[in-house]
Amino acid sequence: VLVTAINVTAAFYLYRGVNDLRALEARLDQLGQFEQRIGARIDTVNNGFQSRFETLDRQLQASFGQINGNLARLEQRQPVAADAETPRAPEPSFANTTVAEASAGENPSVGAPAFKGKAAPPGPNPSYQRIQQADGKVYYKKIN
């Protein structure tokens, strides 16, 4: 009777342990699916941010191109004969001045960065592929 009681008690705890293990496995499966959904949403958000950054970069480069074009047109509009007739002011020495002081001086082109070349034409928004390495590092590869 004692051995039977021990066997019934052991069977009860074994059955309960198996049920707990099944519940844990189901919960882990749900967590895996949750992680995949979160990863997909993060990828979507990252793709959106990357696309926005590239769009802003293209717009910024286009703006720089327009500014350079406007500066070139302004330089071409200045009459050459007027420069020869009027004496030129001595150029200031910028040895001990800051960039802000130099740009605030008489020469407006000093301190302004010179951007050369044309801006890239806006293309379709590229998408990115999320790549996770074995060590857990994540990086994104551009897909055109």
PDB file of C-alpha atoms in Angstrom:
ATOM      1  CA  VAL A   1       0.000   0.000   0.000  1.00  0.00           C
ATOM      2  CA  LEU A   2       2.868   2.352   0.833  1.00  0.00           C
ATOM      3  CA  VAL A   3       4.610   1.664  -2.500  1.00  0.00           C
ATOM      4  CA  THR A   4       1.335   2.220  -4.370  1.00  0.00           C
ATOM      5  CA  ALA A   5       0.773   5.519  -2.558  1.00  0.00           C
ATOM      6  CA  ILE A   6       4.309   6.629  -3.434  1.00  0.00           C
ATOM      7  CA  ASN A   7       3.763   5.606  -7.088  1.00  0.00           C
ATOM      8  CA  VAL A   8       0.453   7.508  -7.275  1.00  0.00           C
ATOM      9  CA  THR A   9       2.046  10.607  -5.699  1.00  0.00           C
ATOM     10  CA  ALA A  10       5.022  10.402  -8.100  1.00  0.00           C
ATOM     11  CA  ALA A  11       2.663   9.947 -11.082  1.00  0.00           C
ATOM     12  CA  PHE A  12       0.609  12.957  -9.969  1.00  0.00           C
ATOM     13  CA  TYR A  13       3.698  15.209  -9.687  1.00  0.00           C
ATOM     14  CA  LEU A  14       5.105  13.850 -12.956  1.00  0.00           C
ATOM     15  CA  TYR A  15       1.803  14.586 -14.746  1.00  0.00           C
ATOM     16  CA  ARG A  16       1.713  18.067 -13.221  1.00  0.00           C
ATOM     17  CA  GLY A  17       5.355  18.709 -14.239  1.00  0.00           C
ATOM     18  CA  VAL A  18       4.641  17.590 -17.827  1.00  0.00           C
ATOM     19  CA  ASN A  19       1.654  19.940 -18.012  1.00  0.00           C
ATOM     20  CA  ASP A  20       3.772  22.825 -16.674  1.00  0.00           C
ATOM     21  CA  LEU A  21       6.461  22.030 -19.244  1.00  0.00           C
ATOM     22  CA  ARG A  22       3.888  22.070 -22.079  1.00  0.00           C
ATOM     23  CA  ALA A  23       2.573  25.425 -20.862  1.00  0.00           C
ATOM     24  CA  LEU A  24       6.119  26.836 -20.817  1.00  0.00           C
ATOM     25  CA  GLU A  25       6.805  25.569 -24.344  1.00  0.00           C
ATOM     26  CA  ALA A  26       3.591  27.188 -25.598  1.00  0.00           C
ATOM     27  CA  ARG A  27       4.577  30.456 -23.915  1.00  0.00           C
ATOM     28  CA  LEU A  28       8.053  30.301 -25.480  1.00  0.00           C
ATOM     29  CA  ASP A  29       6.485  29.769 -28.917  1.00  0.00           C
ATOM     30  CA  GLN A  30       4.340  32.848 -28.349  1.00  0.00           C
ATOM     31  CA  LEU A  31       7.422  34.841 -27.329  1.00  0.00           C
ATOM     32  CA  GLY A  32       9.223  33.743 -30.493  1.00  0.00           C
ATOM     33  CA  GLN A  33       6.317  34.911 -32.624  1.00  0.00           C
ATOM     34  CA  PHE A  34       6.196  38.161 -30.659  1.00  0.00           C
ATOM     35  CA  GLU A  35       9.913  38.697 -31.258  1.00  0.00           C
ATOM     36  CA  GLN A  36       9.431  38.142 -35.001  1.00  0.00           C
ATOM     37  CA  ARG A  37       6.573  40.659 -35.118  1.00  0.00           C
ATOM     38  CA  ILE A  38       8.588  43.235 -33.174  1.00  0.00           C
ATOM     39  CA  GLY A  39      11.628  42.619 -35.416  1.00  0.00           C
ATOM     40  CA  ALA A  40       9.512  43.122 -38.535  1.00  0.00           C
ATOM     41  CA  ARG A  41       8.108  46.386 -37.166  1.00  0.00           C
ATOM     42  CA  ILE A  42      11.561  47.621 -36.200  1.00  0.00           C
ATOM     43  CA  ASP A  43      12.780  46.796 -39.712  1.00  0.00           C
ATOM     44  CA  THR A  44       9.870  48.769 -41.161  1.00  0.00           C
ATOM     45  CA  VAL A  45      10.624  51.754 -38.944  1.00  0.00           C
ATOM     46  CA  ASN A  46      14.347  51.576 -39.738  1.00  0.00           C
ATOM     47  CA  ASN A  47      13.614  51.402 -43.465  1.00  0.00           C
ATOM     48  CA  GLY A  48      11.392  54.454 -43.112  1.00  0.00           C
ATOM     49  CA  PHE A  49      14.049  56.401 -41.233  1.00  0.00           C
ATOM     50  CA  GLN A  50      16.767  55.407 -43.700  1.00  0.00           C
ATOM     51  CA  SER A  51      14.561  56.484 -46.605  1.00  0.00           C
ATOM     52  CA  ARG A  52      13.793  59.798 -44.928  1.00  0.00           C
ATOM     53  CA  PHE A  53      17.459  60.437 -44.205  1.00  0.00           C
ATOM     54  CA  GLU A  54      18.366  59.709 -47.822  1.00  0.00           C
ATOM     55  CA  THR A  55      15.556  61.952 -49.055  1.00  0.00           C
ATOM     56  CA  LEU A  56      16.734  64.750 -46.767  1.00  0.00           C
ATOM     57  CA  ASP A  57      20.303  64.209 -47.926  1.00  0.00           C
ATOM     58  CA  ARG A  58      19.251  64.443 -51.583  1.00  0.00           C
ATOM     59  CA  GLN A  59      17.256  67.596 -50.840  1.00  0.00           C
ATOM     60  CA  LEU A  60      20.190  69.104 -48.976  1.00  0.00           C
ATOM     61  CA  GLN A  61      22.580  68.294 -51.814  1.00  0.00           C
ATOM     62  CA  ALA A  62      20.114  69.784 -54.307  1.00  0.00           C
ATOM     63  CA  SER A  63      19.887  72.931 -52.174  1.00  0.00           C
ATOM     64  CA  PHE A  64      23.675  73.185 -52.098  1.00  0.00           C
ATOM     65  CA  GLY A  65      23.708  72.795 -55.872  1.00  0.00           C
ATOM     66  CA  GLN A  66      21.180  75.603 -56.224  1.00  0.00           C
ATOM     67  CA  ILE A  67      23.183  77.825 -53.890  1.00  0.00           C
ATOM     68  CA  ASN A  68      26.355  77.163 -55.881  1.00  0.00           C
ATOM     69  CA  GLY A  69      24.515  77.888 -59.110  1.00  0.00           C
ATOM     70  CA  ASN A  70      23.167  81.138 -57.681  1.00  0.00           C
ATOM     71  CA  LEU A  71      26.634  82.143 -56.495  1.00  0.00           C
ATOM     72  CA  ALA A  72      28.095  81.410 -59.917  1.00  0.00           C
ATOM     73  CA  ARG A  73      25.376  83.484 -61.602  1.00  0.00           C
ATOM     74  CA  LEU A  74      25.970  86.357 -59.181  1.00  0.00           C
ATOM     75  CA  GLU A  75      29.693  86.247 -59.896  1.00  0.00           C
ATOM     76  CA  GLN A  76      29.013  86.312 -63.641  1.00  0.00           C
ATOM     77  CA  ARG A  77      26.680  89.315 -63.330  1.00  0.00           C
ATOM     78  CA  GLN A  78      29.374  91.543 -61.819  1.00  0.00           C
ATOM     79  CA  PRO A  79      30.794  93.771 -64.555  1.00  0.00           C
ATOM     80  CA  VAL A  80      34.432  93.127 -65.270  1.00  0.00           C
ATOM     81  CA  ALA A  81      35.124  96.744 -66.305  1.00  0.00           C
ATOM     82  CA  ALA A  82      33.845  98.086 -62.984  1.00  0.00           C
ATOM     83  CA  ASP A  83      36.342  95.897 -61.127  1.00  0.00           C
ATOM     84  CA  ALA A  84      39.206  97.279 -63.204  1.00  0.00           C
ATOM     85  CA  GLU A  85      38.188 100.914 -62.651  1.00  0.00           C
ATOM     86  CA  THR A  86      37.584 100.797 -58.910  1.00  0.00           C
ATOM     87  CA  PRO A  87      40.549 100.193 -56.659  1.00  0.00           C
ATOM     88  CA  ARG A  88      40.266  96.965 -54.739  1.00  0.00           C
ATOM     89  CA  ALA A  89      40.145  97.100 -50.995  1.00  0.00           C
ATOM     90  CA  PRO A  90      43.002  95.324 -49.290  1.00  0.00           C
ATOM     91  CA  GLU A  91      42.040  91.864 -48.241  1.00  0.00           C
ATOM     92  CA  PRO A  92      41.933  91.449 -44.476  1.00  0.00           C
ATOM     93  CA  SER A  93      44.391  89.200 -42.748  1.00  0.00           C
ATOM     94  CA  PHE A  94      42.726  86.263 -41.070  1.00  0.00           C
ATOM     95  CA  ALA A  95      45.723  85.000 -39.166  1.00  0.00           C
ATOM     96  CA  ASN A  96      44.279  85.622 -35.694  1.00  0.00           C
ATOM     97  CA  THR A  97      40.564  85.676 -36.434  1.00  0.00           C
ATOM     98  CA  THR A  98      37.922  83.050 -36.067  1.00  0.00           C
ATOM     99  CA  VAL A  99      35.863  81.659 -38.905  1.00  0.00           C
ATOM    100  CA  ALA A 100      32.806  83.573 -37.686  1.00  0.00           C
ATOM    101  CA  GLU A 101      34.739  86.836 -37.649  1.00  0.00           C
ATOM    102  CA  ALA A 102      36.151  86.103 -41.083  1.00  0.00           C
ATOM    103  CA  SER A 103      32.738  85.297 -42.527  1.00  0.00           C
ATOM    104  CA  ALA A 104      31.314  88.487 -41.020  1.00  0.00           C
ATOM    105  CA  GLY A 105      33.984  90.552 -42.818  1.00  0.00           C
ATOM    106  CA  GLU A 106      33.828  92.195 -46.220  1.00  0.00           C
ATOM    107  CA  ASN A 107      34.277  89.026 -48.240  1.00  0.00           C
ATOM    108  CA  PRO A 108      31.060  86.981 -47.964  1.00  0.00           C
ATOM    109  CA  SER A 109      32.586  83.921 -49.583  1.00  0.00           C
ATOM    110  CA  VAL A 110      35.143  83.490 -46.799  1.00  0.00           C
ATOM    111  CA  GLY A 111      34.086  80.869 -44.328  1.00  0.00           C
ATOM    112  CA  ALA A 112      31.440  79.455 -46.668  1.00  0.00           C
ATOM    113  CA  PRO A 113      32.143  75.881 -47.705  1.00  0.00           C
ATOM    114  CA  ALA A 114      32.744  75.383 -51.400  1.00  0.00           C
ATOM    115  CA  PHE A 115      30.495  72.629 -52.699  1.00  0.00           C
ATOM    116  CA  LYS A 116      31.411  71.296 -56.090  1.00  0.00           C
ATOM    117  CA  GLY A 117      29.547  69.034 -58.401  1.00  0.00           C
ATOM    118  CA  LYS A 118      25.886  68.511 -58.969  1.00  0.00           C
ATOM    119  CA  ALA A 119      23.535  66.906 -56.503  1.00  0.00           C
ATOM    120  CA  ALA A 120      22.417  63.404 -57.309  1.00  0.00           C
ATOM    121  CA  PRO A 121      18.987  63.294 -58.887  1.00  0.00           C
ATOM    122  CA  PRO A 122      16.342  61.964 -56.546  1.00  0.00           C
ATOM    123  CA  GLY A 123      15.719  58.313 -57.210  1.00  0.00           C
ATOM    124  CA  PRO A 124      13.315  55.781 -55.789  1.00  0.00           C
ATOM    125  CA  ASN A 125      13.466  55.272 -52.061  1.00  0.00           C
ATOM    126  CA  PRO A 126      15.705  52.279 -51.471  1.00  0.00           C
ATOM    127  CA  SER A 127      14.771  49.654 -48.963  1.00  0.00           C
ATOM    128  CA  TYR A 128      17.076  47.982 -46.493  1.00  0.00           C
ATOM    129  CA  GLN A 129      17.564  44.387 -45.480  1.00  0.00           C
ATOM    130  CA  ARG A 130      18.175  43.655 -41.818  1.00  0.00           C
ATOM    131  CA  ILE A 131      21.101  41.282 -41.296  1.00  0.00           C
ATOM    132  CA  GLN A 132      21.859  39.846 -37.889  1.00  0.00           C
ATOM    133  CA  GLN A 133      25.208  38.165 -37.359  1.00  0.00           C
ATOM    134  CA  ALA A 134      25.839  35.179 -35.122  1.00  0.00           C
ATOM    135  CA  ASP A 135      27.352  37.389 -32.417  1.00  0.00           C
ATOM    136  CA  GLY A 136      24.143  39.450 -32.225  1.00  0.00           C
ATOM    137  CA  LYS A 137      25.296  42.486 -34.193  1.00  0.00           C
ATOM    138  CA  VAL A 138      22.672  43.911 -36.542  1.00  0.00           C
ATOM    139  CA  TYR A 139      23.347  45.940 -39.637  1.00  0.00           C
ATOM    140  CA  TYR A 140      21.322  47.015 -42.651  1.00  0.00           C
ATOM    141  CA  LYS A 141      22.167  46.439 -46.284  1.00  0.00           C
ATOM    142  CA  LYS A 142      20.703  48.711 -48.969  1.00  0.00           C
ATOM    143  CA  ILE A 143      18.562  46.955 -51.543  1.00  0.00           C
ATOM    144  CA  ASN A 144      17.739  48.908 -54.709  1.00  0.00           C
TER     145      ASN A 144
END
